Every structure is written in structure tokens, then in C-alpha cells.
CSV table of C-alpha atoms in Angstrom, one decimal:
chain,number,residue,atom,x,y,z
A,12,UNK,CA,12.4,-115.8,59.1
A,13,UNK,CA,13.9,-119.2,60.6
A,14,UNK,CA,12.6,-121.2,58.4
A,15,UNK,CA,13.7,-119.2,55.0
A,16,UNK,CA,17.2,-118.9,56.5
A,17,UNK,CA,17.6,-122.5,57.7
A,18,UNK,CA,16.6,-123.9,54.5
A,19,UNK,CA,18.2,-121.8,52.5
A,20,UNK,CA,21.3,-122.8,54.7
A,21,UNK,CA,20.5,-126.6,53.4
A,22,UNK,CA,20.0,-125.7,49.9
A,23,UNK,CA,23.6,-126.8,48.8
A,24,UNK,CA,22.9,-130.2,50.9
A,25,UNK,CA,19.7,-130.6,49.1
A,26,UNK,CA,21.3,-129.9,45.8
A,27,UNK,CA,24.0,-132.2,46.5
A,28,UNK,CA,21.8,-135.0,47.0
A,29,UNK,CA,19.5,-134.2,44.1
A,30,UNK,CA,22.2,-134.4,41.4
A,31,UNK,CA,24.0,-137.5,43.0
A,32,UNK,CA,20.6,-139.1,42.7
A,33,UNK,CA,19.3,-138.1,39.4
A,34,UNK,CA,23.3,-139.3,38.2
A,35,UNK,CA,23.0,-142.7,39.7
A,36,UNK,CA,19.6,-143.6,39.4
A,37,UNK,CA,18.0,-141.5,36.6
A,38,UNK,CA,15.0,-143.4,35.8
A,39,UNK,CA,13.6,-142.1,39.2
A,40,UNK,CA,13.5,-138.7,37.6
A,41,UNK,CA,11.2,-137.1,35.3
A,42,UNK,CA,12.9,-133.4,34.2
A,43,UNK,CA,9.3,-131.4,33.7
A,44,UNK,CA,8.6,-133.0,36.8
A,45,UNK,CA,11.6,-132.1,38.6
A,46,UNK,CA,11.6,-128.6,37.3
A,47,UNK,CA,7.7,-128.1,38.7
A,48,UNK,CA,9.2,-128.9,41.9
A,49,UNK,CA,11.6,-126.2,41.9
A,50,UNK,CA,9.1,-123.8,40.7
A,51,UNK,CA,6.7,-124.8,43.5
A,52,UNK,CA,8.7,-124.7,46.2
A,53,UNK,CA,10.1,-121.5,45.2
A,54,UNK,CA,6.3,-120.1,45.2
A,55,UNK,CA,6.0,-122.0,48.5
A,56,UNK,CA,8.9,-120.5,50.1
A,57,UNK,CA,8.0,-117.0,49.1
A,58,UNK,CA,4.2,-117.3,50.4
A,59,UNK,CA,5.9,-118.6,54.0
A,60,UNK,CA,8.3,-115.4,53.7
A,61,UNK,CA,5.1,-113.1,53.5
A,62,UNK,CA,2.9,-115.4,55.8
A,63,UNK,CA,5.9,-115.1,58.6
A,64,UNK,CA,6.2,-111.2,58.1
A,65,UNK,CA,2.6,-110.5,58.2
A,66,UNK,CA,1.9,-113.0,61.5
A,67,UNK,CA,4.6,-112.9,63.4
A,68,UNK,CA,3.4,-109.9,65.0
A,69,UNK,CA,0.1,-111.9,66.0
A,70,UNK,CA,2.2,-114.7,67.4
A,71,UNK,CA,4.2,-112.7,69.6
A,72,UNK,CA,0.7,-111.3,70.7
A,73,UNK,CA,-0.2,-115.1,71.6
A,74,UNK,CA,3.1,-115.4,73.2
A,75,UNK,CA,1.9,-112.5,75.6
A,76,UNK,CA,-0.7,-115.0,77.0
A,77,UNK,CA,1.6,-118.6,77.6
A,78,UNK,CA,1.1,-120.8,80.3
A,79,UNK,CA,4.9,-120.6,81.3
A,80,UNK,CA,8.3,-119.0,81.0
A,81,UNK,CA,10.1,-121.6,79.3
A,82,UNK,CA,14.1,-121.2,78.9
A,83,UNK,CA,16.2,-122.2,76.6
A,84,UNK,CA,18.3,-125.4,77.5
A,85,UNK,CA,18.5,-128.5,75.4
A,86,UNK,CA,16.0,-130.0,77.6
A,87,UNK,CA,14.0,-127.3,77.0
A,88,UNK,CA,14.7,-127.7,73.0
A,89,UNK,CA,14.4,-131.5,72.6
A,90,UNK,CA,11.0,-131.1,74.0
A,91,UNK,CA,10.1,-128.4,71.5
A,92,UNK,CA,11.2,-131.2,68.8
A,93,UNK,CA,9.0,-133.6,70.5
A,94,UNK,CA,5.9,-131.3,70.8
A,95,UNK,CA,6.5,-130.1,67.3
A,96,UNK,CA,7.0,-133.7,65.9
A,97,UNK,CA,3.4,-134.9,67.7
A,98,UNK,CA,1.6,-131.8,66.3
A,99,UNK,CA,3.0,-132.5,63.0
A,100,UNK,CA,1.7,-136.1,62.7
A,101,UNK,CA,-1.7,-134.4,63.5
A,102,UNK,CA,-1.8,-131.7,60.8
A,103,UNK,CA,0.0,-134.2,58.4
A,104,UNK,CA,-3.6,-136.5,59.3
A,105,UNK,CA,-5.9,-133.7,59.3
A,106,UNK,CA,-4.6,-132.7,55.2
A,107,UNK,CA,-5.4,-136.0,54.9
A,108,UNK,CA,-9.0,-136.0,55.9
A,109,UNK,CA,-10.3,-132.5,55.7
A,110,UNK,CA,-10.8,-131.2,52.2
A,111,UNK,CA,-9.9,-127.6,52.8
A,112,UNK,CA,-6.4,-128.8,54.3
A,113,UNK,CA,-5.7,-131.1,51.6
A,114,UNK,CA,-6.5,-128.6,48.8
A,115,UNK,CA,-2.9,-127.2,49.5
A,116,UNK,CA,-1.6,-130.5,50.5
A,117,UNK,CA,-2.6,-132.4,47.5
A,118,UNK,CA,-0.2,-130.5,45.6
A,119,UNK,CA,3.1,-132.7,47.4
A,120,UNK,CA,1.1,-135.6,46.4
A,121,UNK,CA,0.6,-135.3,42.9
A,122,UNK,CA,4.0,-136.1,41.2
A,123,UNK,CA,4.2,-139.6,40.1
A,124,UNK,CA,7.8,-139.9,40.8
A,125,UNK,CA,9.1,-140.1,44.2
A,126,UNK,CA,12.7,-138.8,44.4
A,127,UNK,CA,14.2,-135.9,46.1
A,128,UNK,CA,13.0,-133.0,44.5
A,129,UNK,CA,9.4,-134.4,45.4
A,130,UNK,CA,10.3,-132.7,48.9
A,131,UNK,CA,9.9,-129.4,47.3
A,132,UNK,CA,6.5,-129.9,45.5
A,133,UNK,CA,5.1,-127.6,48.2
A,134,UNK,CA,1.7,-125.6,48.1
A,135,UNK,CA,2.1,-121.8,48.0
A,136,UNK,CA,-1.5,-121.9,49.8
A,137,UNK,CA,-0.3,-123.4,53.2
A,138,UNK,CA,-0.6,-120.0,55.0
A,139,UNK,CA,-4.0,-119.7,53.3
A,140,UNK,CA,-5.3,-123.6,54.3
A,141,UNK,CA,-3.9,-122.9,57.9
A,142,UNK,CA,-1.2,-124.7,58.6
A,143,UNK,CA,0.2,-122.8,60.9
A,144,UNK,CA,-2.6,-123.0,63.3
A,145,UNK,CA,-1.3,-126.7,64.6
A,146,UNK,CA,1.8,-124.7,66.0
A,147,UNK,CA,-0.2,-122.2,68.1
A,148,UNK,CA,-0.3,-124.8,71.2
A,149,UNK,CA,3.3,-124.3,71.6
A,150,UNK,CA,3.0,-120.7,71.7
A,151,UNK,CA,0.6,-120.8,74.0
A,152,UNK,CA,2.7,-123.3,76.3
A,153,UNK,CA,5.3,-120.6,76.2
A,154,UNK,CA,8.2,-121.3,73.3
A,155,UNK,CA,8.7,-118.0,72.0
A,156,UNK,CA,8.1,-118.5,68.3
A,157,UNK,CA,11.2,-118.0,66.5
A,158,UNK,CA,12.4,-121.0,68.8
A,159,UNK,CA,8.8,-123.1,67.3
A,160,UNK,CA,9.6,-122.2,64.0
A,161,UNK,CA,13.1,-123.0,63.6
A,162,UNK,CA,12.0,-126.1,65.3
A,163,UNK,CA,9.1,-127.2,62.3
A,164,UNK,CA,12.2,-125.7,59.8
A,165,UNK,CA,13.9,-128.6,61.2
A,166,UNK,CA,11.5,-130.8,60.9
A,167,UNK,CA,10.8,-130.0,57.5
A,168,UNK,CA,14.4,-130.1,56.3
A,169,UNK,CA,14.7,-133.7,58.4
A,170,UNK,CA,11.7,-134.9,55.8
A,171,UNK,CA,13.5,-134.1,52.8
A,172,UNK,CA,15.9,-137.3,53.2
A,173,UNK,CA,13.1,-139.5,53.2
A,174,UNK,CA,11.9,-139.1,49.6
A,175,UNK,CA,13.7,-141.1,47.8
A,176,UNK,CA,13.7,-144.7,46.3
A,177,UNK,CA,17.1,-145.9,46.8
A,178,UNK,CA,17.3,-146.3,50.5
A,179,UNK,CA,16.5,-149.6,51.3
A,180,UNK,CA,14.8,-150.3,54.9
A,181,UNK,CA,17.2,-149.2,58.2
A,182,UNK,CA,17.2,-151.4,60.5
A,183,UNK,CA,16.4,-150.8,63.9
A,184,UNK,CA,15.9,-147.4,62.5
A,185,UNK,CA,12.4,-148.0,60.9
A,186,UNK,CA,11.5,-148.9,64.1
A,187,UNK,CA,11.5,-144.7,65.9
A,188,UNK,CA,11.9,-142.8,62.8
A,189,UNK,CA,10.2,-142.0,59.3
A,190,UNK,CA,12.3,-143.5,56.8
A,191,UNK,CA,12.1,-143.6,53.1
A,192,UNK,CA,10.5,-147.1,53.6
A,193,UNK,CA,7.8,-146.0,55.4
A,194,UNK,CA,7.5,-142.1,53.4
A,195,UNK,CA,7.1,-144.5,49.9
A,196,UNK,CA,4.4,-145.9,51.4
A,197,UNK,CA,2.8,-142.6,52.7
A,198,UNK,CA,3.2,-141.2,49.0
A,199,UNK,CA,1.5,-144.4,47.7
A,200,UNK,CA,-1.6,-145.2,46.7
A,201,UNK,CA,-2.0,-148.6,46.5
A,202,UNK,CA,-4.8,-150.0,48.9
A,203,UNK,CA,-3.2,-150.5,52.6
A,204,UNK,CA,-0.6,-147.7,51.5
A,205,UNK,CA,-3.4,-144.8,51.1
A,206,UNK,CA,-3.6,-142.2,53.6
A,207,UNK,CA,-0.8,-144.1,56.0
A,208,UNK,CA,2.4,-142.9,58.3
A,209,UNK,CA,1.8,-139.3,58.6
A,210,UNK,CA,5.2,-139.2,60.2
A,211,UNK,CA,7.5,-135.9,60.0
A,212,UNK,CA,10.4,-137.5,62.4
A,213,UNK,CA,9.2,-140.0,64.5
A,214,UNK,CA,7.5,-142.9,63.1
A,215,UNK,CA,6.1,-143.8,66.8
A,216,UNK,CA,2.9,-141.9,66.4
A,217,UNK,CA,1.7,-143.6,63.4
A,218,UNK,CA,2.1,-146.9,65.6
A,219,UNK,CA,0.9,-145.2,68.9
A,220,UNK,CA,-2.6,-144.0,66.7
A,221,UNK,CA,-2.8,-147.0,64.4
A,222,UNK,CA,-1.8,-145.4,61.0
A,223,UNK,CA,1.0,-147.3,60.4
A,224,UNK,CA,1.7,-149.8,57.2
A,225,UNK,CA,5.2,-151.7,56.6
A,226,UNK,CA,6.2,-151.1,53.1
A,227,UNK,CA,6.0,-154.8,51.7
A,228,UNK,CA,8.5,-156.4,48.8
A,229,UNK,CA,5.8,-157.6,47.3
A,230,UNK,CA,3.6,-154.9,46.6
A,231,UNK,CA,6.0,-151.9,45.0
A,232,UNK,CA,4.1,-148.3,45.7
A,233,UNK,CA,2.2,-146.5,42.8
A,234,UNK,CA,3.0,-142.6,43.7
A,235,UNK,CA,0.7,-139.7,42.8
A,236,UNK,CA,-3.4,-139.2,43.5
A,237,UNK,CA,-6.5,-141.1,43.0
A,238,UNK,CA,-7.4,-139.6,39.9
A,239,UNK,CA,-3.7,-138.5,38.6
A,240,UNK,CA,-3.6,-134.9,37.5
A,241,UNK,CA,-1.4,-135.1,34.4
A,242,UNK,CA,0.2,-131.5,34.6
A,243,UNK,CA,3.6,-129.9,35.4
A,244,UNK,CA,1.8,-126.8,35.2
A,245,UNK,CA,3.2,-125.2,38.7
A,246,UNK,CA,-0.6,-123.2,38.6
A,247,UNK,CA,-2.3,-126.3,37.3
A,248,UNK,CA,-0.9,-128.2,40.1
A,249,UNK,CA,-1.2,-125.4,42.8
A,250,UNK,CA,-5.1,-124.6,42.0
A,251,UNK,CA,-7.0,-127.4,40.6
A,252,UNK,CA,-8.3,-128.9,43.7
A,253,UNK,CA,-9.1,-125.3,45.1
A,254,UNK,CA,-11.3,-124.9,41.9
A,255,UNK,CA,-13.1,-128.1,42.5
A,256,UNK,CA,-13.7,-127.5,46.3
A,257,UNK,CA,-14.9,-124.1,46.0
A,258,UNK,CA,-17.1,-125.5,42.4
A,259,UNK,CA,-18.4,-128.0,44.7
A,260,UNK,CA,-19.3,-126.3,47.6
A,261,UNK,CA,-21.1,-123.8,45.7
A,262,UNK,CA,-23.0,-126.1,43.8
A,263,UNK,CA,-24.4,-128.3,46.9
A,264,UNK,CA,-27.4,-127.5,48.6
A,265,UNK,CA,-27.9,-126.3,52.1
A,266,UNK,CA,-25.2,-125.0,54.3
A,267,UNK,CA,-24.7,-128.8,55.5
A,268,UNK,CA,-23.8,-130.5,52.2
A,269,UNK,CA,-21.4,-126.7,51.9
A,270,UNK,CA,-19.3,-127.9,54.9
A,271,UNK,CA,-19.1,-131.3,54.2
A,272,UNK,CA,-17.5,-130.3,51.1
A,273,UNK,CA,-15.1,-128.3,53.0
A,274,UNK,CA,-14.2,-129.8,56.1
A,275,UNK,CA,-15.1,-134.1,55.4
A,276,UNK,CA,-13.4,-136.1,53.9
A,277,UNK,CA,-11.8,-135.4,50.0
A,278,UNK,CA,-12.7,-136.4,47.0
A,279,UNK,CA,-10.6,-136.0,43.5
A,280,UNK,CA,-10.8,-132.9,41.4
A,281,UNK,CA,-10.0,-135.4,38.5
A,282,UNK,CA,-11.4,-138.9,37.4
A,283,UNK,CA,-9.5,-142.1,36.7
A,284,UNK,CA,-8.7,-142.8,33.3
């Protein structure tokens, strides 16, 4: 349970940084907002719990069958980082641009704010949409997987200081690692912004695979989805595009059109006003 216990660990940290923010700079915040956030990541974290308990015992299975014996060193761990950090940037794409992924991902992109509780509008439907199939390759390589999993815990608790709009660019900083800069513009919606720097850590792969876009002065982000869902409903927010994409897969003809709708590209469950 690495990643429970590790967070958890952070909580205070997070909490910290939540109330120093919503003091200071309170217009950021929205309080139905903020409290759908806390609901959802509670849902989310409890969903991981059971997800963990019930496949663990399948991952130590795969583990049975790695390439290599891999120790642990700090060599050995900063690679694990790495590794982790690269498949992150592709499942971080892939919600993007596969429907059935961003069913559960669509849910951390659907507050209009941008402020640190947005890190916990998690989906509880992660373990459903398959997220942790992107970490399998480093089973398979031979990192036992409490070591991967406390690895993407890391990861996850590293991305939590990047949402937030009252860190101004870093420097030479921005130029290795995701920053707020460049996470405003991945929460963003404005054309150039949408579907850009899928970064957990590192901020090189969006440059090295040509999803990157510089946050500009000029052009302030507009947060949320195309189509903004107008809820702080934690179910609302958690189901609505799993409604659509099952209600439009049904409804299209041919087994074709059926995974289109669940594995192209997505569209929005709701309509702009």
C-alpha cells in the first residue's frame, strides 16, 4: 500500500500549502469546488486501496517472469524514477486521446479553477480505465512492485506542487521539469494550450515528442473542458462522461463505429453554452 501510506505521509504538507494559498490568494478558490476535490480524491484513494489489494497478487505473479534481477541501489532507483516518469508522459497522452482512458481522466480536468486542491480531483475509476497497465513494463524488467509503486506515489505527490497559479515561471527550471507554468497550460483549454505537456516530472518528453507549449503572458489559460460540466456533484463529475461513452457506443452502428467511440479520439459529454 505505498502509495496510500506515502501520501497520506504528505497530507499535512499538502494541507499546509492548501490553506497558505486559499489565505493569500483566495480568489483562486471556489469552496464547492474545493470541497468536490476532497470528496473525490478521498473516493480515489479508497478505489487505489482496493485496486492494490486485489492486484498485487497478479503483479507479483508478473514479477515471477522479469527480464532481470534488479537490486536496490540508488542507481538502481533513479532509473526506476526515470522509467516511471517516461511511462507516465505516455499514459498522461494516451487519457488524452483514447476515450475510454479519459472517461476517468476527464474528471481532473473539469474544475475551472486551477489551485492546489485541483491535485486531488482524482477519478475513483482509474483501476477500472487501466491505468495501471502503463506500469507493467517495469515489472516485467524486474523492479519488484512495491519499489514501482512507491516510485509513481512519488511522482504523483511531485505533481501536486505544480497546480497552482502563483508561481511565476522558474528559470532554468522550466527548462527539465513540469512546473506550474507549463501544468497551467496542460489544464488549459485555450487553442495551442489543449491537449499539451503531458509531463509528471520531467518536462523533456513533451519537447523530445513535440507536445510542448510555453505558457505565454499574453494569452492567460481558461481551465476546465470543452463543454464545461457545471457540477460539484463528486458522482456528477465522476460518471458523466462514462454515461456518454457507453450511450454512445451503444447507439452507433457496427462494431467499428463501437470502438471508435471507445478507443479514438474524445468527444464532450456536454455542449458549449
Amino acid at each position: 500500500m505505498s502509495i496510500e501510506i506515502i501520501l497520506l505521509a504528505l497530507s499535512p504538507v499538502f494541507i499546509i500549502f492548501v490553506t497558505l494559498e486559499f489565505i493569500k490568494y483566495r480568489r483562486y478558490y471556489d469552496i464547492k469546488d474545493s470541497f468536490a476535490n476532497t470528496a473525490l480524491a478521498l473516493m480515489h484513494q479508497g478505489a487505489d486501496a482496493v485496486a492494490l489489494l486485489i492486484l498485487m497478487p497478479f503483479f507479483y505473479w508478473l514479477y515471477d517472469y522479469r527480464l532481470f534481477d534488479i537490486a536496490l541501489t540508488p542507481i538502481s532507483i533513479f532509473g526506476a524514477f526515470i522509467l516511471q516518469d517516461f511511462l507516465y508522459y505516455w499514459f498522461h497522452k494516451a487519457s488524452h486521446h483514447i476515450h475510454w482512458l479519459w472517461a476517468a481522466h476527464v474528471v481532473h480536468h473539469s474544475s475551472t479553477k486551477m489551485n492546489f486542491t485541483t491535485a486531488f480531483r482524482q477519478s475513483l475509476m482509474y483501476p477500472l480505465a487501466g491505468m495501471w497497465l502503463f506500469w507493467l513494463p517495469m515489472i516485467l524488467l524486474g523492479f519488484d512492485p512495491i519499489t514501482v509503486f512507491t516510485v509513481v506515489a512519488l511522482n504523483l505527490a511531485y505533481q501536486f506542487f505544480v497546480h497552482t497559479q502563483v508561481v511565476n515561471k522558474l528559470g532554468w527550471f522550466e527548462k527539465v521539469f513540469n512546473t506550474p507554468s507549463h501544468h497551467r497550460v496542460h489544464h488549459a483549454i485555450n487553442a495551442g494550450y489543449l491537449d499539451k505537456n503531458f509531463a509528471g516530472v520531467l518536462i523533456i518528453w513533451d519537447k523530445l515528442f513535440g507536445t510542448f507549449a510555453e505558457e505565454e503572458s499574453g494569452k492567460p489559460c481558461k481551465y476546465g473542458i470543452v463543454g464545461q460540466l457545471h457540477s460539484n456533484n463528486p458522482l456528477t463529475i465522476t460518471f458523466h462522461q462514462w454515461r456518454y461513452l457507453i450511450s454512445s457506443m451503444l447507439t452507433s452502428k457496427g462494431m467499428k463505429a463501437k470502438l471508435k467511440v471507445l478507443f479514438g479520439y474524445p468527444t464532450s459529454s456536454v455542449k458549449e453554452k
